[in-house]
Short mmCIF file of C-alpha atoms in Angstrom, two decimals:
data_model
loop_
_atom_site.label_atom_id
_atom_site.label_comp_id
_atom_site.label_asym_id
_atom_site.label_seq_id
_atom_site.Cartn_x
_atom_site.Cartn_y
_atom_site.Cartn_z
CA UNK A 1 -40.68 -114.69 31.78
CA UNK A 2 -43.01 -112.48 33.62
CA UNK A 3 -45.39 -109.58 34.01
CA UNK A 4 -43.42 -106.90 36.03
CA UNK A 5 -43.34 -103.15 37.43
CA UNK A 6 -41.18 -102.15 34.58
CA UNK A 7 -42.86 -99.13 32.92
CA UNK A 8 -39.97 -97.34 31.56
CA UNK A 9 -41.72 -95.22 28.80
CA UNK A 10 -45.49 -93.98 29.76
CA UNK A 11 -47.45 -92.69 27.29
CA UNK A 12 -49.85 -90.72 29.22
CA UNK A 13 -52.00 -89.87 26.16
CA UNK A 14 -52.75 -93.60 24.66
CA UNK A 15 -56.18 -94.81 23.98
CA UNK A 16 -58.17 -96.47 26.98
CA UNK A 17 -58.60 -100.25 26.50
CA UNK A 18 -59.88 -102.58 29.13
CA UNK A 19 -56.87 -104.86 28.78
CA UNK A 20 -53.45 -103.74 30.35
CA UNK A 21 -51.48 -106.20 28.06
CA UNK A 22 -50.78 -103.42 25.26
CA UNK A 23 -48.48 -101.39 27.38
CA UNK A 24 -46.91 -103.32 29.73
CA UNK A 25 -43.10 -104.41 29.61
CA UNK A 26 -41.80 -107.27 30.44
CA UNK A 27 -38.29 -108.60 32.13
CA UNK A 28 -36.86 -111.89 31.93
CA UNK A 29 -34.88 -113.48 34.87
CA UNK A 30 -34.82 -113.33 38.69
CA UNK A 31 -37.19 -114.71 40.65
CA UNK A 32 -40.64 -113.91 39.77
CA UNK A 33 -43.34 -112.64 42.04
CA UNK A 34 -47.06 -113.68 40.78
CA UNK A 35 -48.98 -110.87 40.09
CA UNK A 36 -52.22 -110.99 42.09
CA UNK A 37 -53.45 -107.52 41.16
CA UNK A 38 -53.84 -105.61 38.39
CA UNK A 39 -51.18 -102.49 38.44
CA UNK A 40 -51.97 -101.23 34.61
CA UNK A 41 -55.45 -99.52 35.30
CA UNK A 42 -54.41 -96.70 33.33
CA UNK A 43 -55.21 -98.18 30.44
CA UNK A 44 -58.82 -99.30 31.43
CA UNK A 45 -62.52 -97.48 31.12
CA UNK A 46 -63.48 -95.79 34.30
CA UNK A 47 -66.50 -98.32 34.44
CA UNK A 48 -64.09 -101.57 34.63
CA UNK A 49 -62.16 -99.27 37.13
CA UNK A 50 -62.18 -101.06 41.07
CA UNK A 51 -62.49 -98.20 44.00
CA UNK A 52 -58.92 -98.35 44.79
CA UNK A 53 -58.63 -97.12 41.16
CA UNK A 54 -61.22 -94.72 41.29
CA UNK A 55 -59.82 -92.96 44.37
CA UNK A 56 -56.20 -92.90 42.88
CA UNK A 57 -57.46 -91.38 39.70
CA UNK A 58 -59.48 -88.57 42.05
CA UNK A 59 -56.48 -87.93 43.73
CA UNK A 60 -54.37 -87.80 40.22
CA UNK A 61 -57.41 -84.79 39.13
CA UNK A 62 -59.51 -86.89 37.13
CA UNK A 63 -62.96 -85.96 38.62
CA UNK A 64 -65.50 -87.29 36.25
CA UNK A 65 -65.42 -90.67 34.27
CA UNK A 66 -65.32 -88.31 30.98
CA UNK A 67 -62.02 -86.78 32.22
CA UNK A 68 -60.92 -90.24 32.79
CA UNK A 69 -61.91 -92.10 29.59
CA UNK A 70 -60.54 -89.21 27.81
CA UNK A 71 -57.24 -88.74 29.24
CA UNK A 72 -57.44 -85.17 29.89
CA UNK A 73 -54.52 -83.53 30.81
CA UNK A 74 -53.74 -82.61 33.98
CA UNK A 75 -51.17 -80.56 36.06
CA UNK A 76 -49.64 -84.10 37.49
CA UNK A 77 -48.59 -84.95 34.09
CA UNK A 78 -46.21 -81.19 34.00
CA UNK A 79 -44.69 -81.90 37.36
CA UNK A 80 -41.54 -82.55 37.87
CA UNK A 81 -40.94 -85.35 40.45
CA UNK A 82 -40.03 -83.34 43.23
CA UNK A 83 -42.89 -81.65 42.79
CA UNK A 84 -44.99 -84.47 43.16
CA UNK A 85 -46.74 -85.00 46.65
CA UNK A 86 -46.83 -88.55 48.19
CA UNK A 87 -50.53 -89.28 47.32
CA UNK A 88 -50.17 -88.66 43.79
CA UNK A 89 -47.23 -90.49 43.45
CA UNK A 90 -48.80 -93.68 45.30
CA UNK A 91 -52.10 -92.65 43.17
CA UNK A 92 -49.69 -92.80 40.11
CA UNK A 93 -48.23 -96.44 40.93
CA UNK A 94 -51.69 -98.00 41.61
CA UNK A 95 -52.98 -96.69 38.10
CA UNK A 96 -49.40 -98.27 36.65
CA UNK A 97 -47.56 -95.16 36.02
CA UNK A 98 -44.16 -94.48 37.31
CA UNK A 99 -42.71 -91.61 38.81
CA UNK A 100 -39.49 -92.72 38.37
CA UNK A 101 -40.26 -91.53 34.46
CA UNK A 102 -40.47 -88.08 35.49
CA UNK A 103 -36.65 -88.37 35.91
CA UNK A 104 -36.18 -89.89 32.43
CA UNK A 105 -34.40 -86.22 31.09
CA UNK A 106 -32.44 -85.30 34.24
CA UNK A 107 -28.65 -86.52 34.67
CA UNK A 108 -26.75 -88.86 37.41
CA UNK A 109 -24.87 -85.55 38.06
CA UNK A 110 -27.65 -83.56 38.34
CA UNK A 111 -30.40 -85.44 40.31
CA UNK A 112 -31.14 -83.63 43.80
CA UNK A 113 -29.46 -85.38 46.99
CA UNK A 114 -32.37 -86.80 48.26
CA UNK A 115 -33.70 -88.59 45.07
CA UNK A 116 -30.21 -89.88 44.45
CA UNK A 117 -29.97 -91.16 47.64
CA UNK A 118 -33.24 -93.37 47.33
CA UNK A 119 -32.04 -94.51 44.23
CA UNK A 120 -28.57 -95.50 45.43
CA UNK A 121 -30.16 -97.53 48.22
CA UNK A 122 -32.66 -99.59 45.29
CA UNK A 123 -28.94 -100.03 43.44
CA UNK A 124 -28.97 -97.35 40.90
CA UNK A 125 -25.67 -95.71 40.27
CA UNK A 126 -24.91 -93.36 37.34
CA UNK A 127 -24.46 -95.79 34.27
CA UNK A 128 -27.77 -97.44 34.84
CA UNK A 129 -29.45 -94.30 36.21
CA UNK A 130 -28.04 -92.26 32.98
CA UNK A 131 -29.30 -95.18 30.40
CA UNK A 132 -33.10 -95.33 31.72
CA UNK A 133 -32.70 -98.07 33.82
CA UNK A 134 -36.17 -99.29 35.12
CA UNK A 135 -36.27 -100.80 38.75
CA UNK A 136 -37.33 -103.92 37.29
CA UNK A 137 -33.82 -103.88 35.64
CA UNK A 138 -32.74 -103.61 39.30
CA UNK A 139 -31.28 -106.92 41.53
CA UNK A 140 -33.83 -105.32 44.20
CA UNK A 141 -36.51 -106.13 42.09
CA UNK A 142 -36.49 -109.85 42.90
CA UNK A 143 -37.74 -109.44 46.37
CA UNK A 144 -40.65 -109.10 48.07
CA UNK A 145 -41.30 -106.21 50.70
CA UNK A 146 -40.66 -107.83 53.71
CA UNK A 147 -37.45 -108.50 51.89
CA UNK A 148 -36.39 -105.45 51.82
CA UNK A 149 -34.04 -103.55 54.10
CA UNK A 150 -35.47 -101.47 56.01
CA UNK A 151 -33.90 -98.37 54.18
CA UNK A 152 -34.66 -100.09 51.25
CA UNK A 153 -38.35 -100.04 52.16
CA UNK A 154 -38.32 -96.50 53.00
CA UNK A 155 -36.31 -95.78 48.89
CA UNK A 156 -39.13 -97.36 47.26
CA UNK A 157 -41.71 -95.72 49.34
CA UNK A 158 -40.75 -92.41 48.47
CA UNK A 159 -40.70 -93.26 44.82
CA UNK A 160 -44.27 -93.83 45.31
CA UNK A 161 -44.47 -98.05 45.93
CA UNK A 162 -46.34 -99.56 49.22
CA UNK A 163 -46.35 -103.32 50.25
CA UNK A 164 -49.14 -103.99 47.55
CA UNK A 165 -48.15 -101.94 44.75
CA UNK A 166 -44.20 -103.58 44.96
CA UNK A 167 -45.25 -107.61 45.41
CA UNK A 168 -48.64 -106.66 43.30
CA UNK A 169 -50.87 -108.24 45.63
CA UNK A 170 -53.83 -106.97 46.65
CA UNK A 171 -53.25 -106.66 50.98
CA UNK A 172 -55.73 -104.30 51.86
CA UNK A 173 -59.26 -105.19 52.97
CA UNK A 174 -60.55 -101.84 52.04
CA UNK A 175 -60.76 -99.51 49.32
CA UNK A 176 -57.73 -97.29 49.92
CA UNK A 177 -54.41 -97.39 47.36
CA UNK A 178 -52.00 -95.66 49.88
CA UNK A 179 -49.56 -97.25 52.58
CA UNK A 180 -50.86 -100.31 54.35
CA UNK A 181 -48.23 -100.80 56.68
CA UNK A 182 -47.45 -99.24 60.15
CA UNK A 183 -43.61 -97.89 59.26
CA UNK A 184 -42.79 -93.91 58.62
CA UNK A 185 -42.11 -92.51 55.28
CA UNK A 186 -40.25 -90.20 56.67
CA UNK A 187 -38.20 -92.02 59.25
CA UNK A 188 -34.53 -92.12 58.33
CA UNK A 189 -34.81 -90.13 55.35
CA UNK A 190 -32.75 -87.02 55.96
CA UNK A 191 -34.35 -83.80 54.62
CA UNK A 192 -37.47 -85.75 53.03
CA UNK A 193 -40.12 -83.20 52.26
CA UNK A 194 -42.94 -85.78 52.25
CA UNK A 195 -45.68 -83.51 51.16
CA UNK A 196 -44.00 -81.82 48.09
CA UNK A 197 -41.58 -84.89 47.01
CA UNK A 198 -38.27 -83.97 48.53
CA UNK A 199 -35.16 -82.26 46.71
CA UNK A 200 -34.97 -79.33 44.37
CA UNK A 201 -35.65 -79.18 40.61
CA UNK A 202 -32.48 -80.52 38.35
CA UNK A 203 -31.40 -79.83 35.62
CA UNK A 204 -32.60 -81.34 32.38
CA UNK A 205 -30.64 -83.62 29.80
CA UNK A 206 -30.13 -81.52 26.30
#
């Protein structure tokens, strides 16, 4: 029984608290990692907030501590994921949001090729893409990044994970929340538009 990445419902608009334990899900089986970082910062006061989680939030729009401890809203939240650049969507998975929510309304049939393909290579296919699976739901989930195919590696990267943020431990030495390791997002990825997210808008479930 353990703490995991599984976040498959965000509420973007719930009251700050400077624990993380109120909206975190939890997975049982496979073989756990030990969280040694905190990956629910969304749901603390800007004040208890480490850099890492200061910069993310900039990134994400929220400039002051009062937009932060308020939960304004901001254009991020309206985006669709392939609208998303890179940044926010590594800001988002530092914070503990997941991108992979912004697909939560669009179809199997309907997801643009590139998404799908990152998807298949983490093991979605349509059933458990269709019925909200999480990627903690997901056999992938049991490893640790240097675990990971290399293709794999690049999947989960574009959905917005890094080495730290996918075996929650805290690698870097200094304050930044993006990347830490030397391989391309890009490589490999046929037709990746790294800056705006990649694909075209689907459509949406009824």
């Amino acid at each position: 029984f353990f703490q995991s990445r599984c976040i498959v419902a965000t509420d973007y608009d719930s009251q700050k608290t400077t624990t993380r334990l109120e909206h975190v899900h939890t997975c049982i089986g496979g073989t756990a990692k030990t969280p040694k970082m905190s990956h629910y910062y969304f749901d603390w006061y800007y004040d208890d907030l480490p850099e890492k989680a200061v910069k993310a939030a900039k990134t994400l729009g929220y400039k002051t501590k009062e937009d932060w401890d308020e939960s304004i809203d901001l254009p991020y939240m309206d985006k669709e994921f392939v609208e998303l650049t890179h940044d926010e969507k590594q800001a988002m998975r530092l914070v503990g949001l997941e991108p992979l929510d912004k697909f939560e309304d669009i179809w199997w049939e309907d997801c643009d090729s590139v998404s799908k393909k990152a998807a298949k290579t983490l093991g979605f296919d349509e059933h458990e893409w269709d019925h909200d699976y999480a990627i903690c739901d997901l056999e992938v989930e049991e490893k640790n990044w240097n675990q990971l195919s290399e293709e794999q590696r690049k999947a989960a990267r574009y959905f917005g994970y890094n080495r730290s943020t996918w075996d929650e431990v805290d690698y870097d030495d200094d304050d930044s929340y993006t990347s830490d390791d030397d391989e391309k997002l890009e490589s490999g990825m046929e037709n990746l538009n790294v800056e705006a997210g990649g694909g075209k808008k689907p459509n949406k479930k009824p």
